[in-house]
JSON list of C-alpha atoms in Angstrom, two decimals:
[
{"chain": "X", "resi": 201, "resn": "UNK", "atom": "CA", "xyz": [90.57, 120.41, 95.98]},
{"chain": "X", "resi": 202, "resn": "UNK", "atom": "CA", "xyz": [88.19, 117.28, 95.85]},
{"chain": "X", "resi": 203, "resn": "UNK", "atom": "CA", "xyz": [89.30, 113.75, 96.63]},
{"chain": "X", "resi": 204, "resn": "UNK", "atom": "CA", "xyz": [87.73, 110.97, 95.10]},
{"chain": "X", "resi": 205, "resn": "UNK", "atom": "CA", "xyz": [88.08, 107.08, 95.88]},
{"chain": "X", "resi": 206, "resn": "UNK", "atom": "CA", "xyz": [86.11, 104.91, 94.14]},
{"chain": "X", "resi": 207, "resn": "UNK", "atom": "CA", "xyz": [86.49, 101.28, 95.56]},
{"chain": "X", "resi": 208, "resn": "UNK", "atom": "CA", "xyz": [85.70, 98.30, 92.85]},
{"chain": "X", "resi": 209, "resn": "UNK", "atom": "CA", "xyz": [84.75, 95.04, 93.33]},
{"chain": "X", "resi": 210, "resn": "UNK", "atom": "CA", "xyz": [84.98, 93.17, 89.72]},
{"chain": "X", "resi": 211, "resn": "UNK", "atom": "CA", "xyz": [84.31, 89.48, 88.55]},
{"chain": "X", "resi": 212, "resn": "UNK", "atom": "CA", "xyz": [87.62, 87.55, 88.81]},
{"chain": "X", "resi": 213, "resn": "UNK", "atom": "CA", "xyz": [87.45, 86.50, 84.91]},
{"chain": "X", "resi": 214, "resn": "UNK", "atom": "CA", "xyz": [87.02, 90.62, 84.29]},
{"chain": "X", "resi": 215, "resn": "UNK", "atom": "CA", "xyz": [90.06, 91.68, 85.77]},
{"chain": "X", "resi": 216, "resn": "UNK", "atom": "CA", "xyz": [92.28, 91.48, 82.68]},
{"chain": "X", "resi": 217, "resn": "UNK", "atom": "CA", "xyz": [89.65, 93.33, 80.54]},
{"chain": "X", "resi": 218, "resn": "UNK", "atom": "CA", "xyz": [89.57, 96.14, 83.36]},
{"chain": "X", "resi": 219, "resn": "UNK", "atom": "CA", "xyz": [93.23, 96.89, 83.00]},
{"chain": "X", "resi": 220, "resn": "UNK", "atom": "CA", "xyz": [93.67, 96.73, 79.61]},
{"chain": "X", "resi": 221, "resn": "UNK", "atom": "CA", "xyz": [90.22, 99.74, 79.60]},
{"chain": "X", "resi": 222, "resn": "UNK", "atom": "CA", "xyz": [92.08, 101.27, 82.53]},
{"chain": "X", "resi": 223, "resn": "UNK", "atom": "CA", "xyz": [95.45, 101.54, 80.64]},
{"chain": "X", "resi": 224, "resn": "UNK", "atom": "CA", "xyz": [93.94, 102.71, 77.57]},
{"chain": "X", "resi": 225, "resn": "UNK", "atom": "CA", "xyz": [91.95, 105.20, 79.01]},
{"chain": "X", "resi": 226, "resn": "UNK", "atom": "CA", "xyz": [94.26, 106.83, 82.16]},
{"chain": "X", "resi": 227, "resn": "UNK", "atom": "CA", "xyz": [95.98, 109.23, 80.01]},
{"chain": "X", "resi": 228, "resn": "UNK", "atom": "CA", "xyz": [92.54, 110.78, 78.78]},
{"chain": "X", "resi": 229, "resn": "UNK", "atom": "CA", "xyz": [91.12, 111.20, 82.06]},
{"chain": "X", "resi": 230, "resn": "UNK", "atom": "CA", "xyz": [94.67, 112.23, 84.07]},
{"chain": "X", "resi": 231, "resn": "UNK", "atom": "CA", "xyz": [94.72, 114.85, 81.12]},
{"chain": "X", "resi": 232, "resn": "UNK", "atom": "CA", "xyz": [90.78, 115.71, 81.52]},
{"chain": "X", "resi": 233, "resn": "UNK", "atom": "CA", "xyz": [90.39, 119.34, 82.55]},
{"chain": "X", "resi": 234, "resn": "UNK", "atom": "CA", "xyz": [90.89, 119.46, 86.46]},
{"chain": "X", "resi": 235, "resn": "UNK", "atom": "CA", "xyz": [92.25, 116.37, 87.08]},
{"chain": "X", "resi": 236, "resn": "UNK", "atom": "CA", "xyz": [95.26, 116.72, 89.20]},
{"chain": "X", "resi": 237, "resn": "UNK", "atom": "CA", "xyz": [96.42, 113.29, 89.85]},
{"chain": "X", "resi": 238, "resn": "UNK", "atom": "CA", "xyz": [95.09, 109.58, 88.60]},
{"chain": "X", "resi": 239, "resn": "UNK", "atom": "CA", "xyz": [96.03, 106.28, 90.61]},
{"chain": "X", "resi": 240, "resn": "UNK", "atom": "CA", "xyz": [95.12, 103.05, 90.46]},
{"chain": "X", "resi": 241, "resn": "UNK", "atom": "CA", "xyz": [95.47, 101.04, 93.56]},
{"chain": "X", "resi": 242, "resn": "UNK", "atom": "CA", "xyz": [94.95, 97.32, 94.11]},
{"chain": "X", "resi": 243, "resn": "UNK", "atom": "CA", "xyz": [94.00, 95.82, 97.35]},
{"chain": "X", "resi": 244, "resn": "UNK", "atom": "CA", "xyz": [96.23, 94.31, 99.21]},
{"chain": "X", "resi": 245, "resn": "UNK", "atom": "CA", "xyz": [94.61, 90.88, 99.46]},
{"chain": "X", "resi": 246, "resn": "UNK", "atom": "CA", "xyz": [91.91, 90.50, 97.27]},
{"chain": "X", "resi": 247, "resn": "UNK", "atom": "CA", "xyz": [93.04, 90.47, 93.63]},
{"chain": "X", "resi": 248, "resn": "UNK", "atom": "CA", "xyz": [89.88, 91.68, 92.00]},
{"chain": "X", "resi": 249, "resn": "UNK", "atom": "CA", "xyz": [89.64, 94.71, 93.76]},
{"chain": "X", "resi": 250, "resn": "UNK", "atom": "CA", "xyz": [91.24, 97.85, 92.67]},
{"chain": "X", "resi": 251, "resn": "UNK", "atom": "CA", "xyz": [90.51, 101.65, 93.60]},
{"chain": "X", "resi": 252, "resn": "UNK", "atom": "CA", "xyz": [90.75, 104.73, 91.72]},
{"chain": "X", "resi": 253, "resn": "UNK", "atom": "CA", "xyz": [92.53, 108.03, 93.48]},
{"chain": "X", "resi": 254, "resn": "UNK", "atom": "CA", "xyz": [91.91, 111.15, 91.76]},
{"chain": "X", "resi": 255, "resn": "UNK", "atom": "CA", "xyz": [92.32, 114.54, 92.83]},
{"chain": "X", "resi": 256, "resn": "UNK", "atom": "CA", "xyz": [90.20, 117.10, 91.05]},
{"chain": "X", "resi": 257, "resn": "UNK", "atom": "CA", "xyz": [90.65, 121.39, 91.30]},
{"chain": "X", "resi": 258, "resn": "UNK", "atom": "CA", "xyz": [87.34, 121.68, 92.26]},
{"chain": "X", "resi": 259, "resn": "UNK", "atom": "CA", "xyz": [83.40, 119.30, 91.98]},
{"chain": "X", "resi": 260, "resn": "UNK", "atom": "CA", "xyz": [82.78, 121.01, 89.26]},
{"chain": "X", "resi": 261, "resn": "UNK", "atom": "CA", "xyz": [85.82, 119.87, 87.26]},
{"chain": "X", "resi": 262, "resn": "UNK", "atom": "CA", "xyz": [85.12, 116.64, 88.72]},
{"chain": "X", "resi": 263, "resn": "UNK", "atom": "CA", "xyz": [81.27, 116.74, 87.49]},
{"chain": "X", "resi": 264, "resn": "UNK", "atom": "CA", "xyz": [82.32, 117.90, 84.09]},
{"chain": "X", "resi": 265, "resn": "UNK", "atom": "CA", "xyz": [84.20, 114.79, 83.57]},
{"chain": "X", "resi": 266, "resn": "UNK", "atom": "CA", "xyz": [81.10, 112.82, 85.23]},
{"chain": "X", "resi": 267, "resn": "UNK", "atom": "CA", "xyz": [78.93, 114.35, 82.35]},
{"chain": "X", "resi": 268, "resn": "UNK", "atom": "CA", "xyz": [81.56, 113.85, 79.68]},
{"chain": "X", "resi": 269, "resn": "UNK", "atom": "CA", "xyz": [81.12, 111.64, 77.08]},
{"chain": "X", "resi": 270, "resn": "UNK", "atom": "CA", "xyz": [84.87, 109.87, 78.04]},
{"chain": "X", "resi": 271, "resn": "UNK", "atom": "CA", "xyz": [83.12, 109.32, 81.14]},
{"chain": "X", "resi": 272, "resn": "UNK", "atom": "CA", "xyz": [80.01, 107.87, 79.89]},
{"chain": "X", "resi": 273, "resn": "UNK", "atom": "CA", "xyz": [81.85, 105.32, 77.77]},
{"chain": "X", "resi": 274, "resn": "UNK", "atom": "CA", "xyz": [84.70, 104.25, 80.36]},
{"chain": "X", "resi": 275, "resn": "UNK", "atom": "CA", "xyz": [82.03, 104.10, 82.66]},
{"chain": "X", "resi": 276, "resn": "UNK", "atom": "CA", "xyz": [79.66, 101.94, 80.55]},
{"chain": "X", "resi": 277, "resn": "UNK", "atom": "CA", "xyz": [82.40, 99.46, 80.08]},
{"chain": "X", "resi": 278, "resn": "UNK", "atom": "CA", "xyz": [83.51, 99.34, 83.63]},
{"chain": "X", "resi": 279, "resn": "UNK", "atom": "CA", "xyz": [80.43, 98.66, 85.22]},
{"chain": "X", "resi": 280, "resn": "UNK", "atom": "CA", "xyz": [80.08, 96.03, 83.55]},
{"chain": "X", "resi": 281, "resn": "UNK", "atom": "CA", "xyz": [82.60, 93.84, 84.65]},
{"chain": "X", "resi": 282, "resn": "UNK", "atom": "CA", "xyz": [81.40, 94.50, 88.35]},
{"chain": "X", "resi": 283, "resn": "UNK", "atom": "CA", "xyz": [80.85, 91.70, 90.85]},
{"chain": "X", "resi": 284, "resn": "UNK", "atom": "CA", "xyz": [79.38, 94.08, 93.59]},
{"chain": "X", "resi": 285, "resn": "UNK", "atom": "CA", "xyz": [78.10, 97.91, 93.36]},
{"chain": "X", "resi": 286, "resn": "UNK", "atom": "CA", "xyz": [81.28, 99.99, 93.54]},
{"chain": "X", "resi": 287, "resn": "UNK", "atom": "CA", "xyz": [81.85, 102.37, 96.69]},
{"chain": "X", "resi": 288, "resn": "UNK", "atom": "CA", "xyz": [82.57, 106.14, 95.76]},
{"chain": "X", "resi": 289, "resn": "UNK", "atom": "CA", "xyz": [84.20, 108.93, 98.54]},
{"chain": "X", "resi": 290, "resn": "UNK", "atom": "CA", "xyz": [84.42, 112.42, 97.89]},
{"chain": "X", "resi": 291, "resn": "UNK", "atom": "CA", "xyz": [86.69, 113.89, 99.99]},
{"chain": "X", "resi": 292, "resn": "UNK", "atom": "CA", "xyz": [88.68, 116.87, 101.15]},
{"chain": "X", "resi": 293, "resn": "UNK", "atom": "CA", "xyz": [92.38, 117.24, 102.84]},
{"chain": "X", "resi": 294, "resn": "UNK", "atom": "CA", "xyz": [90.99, 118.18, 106.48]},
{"chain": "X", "resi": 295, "resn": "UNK", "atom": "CA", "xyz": [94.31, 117.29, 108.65]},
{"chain": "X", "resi": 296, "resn": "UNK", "atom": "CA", "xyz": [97.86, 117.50, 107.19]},
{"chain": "X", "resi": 297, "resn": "UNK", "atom": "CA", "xyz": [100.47, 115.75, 109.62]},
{"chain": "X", "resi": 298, "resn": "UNK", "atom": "CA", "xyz": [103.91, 115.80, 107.83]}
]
């Protein structure tokens, strides 16, 4: 299982066009081949900043969808409504506490 954040910083007047390209587009990638979960977070101060939370089977499912043509275009479109470079975390569960 591979945990990906990606934090994004996007120009206040973009925010609106973000969401609309994130709502029309979360069903695609949640559905993508090894995608296991899709959230959007916002942060809890700033209003245009937002992070994606996906959890993938595996990289490579995760680098399929990086080399997809969904991605490509989503991608294209997101980046440019960017204020800073975005932050990206892969990640795997290492300690459980429940």
């Amino acid at each position: 299982m591979l945990i990906r954040i990606v934090r994004m910083t996007f120009k206040p007047e973009e925010v609106d066009a973000f969401l609309k390209l994130f709502n029309e587009t979360k069903s695609k990638i949640r559905h993508f081949p090894g995608c296991q979960q899709l959230s959007l977070m916002k942060d809890y101060n700033a209003d245009n900043i937002y992070s994606t939370y996906s959890i993938w089977e595996h990289e490579d499912a995760l680098n399929a969808y990086r080399n997809s043509p969904l991605f490509g275009e989503v991608w294209k479109a997101t980046k440019a409504k960017f204020a800073e470079r975005p932050i990206a975390f892969s990640n795997k569960e290492f300690i459980k506490v429940e």
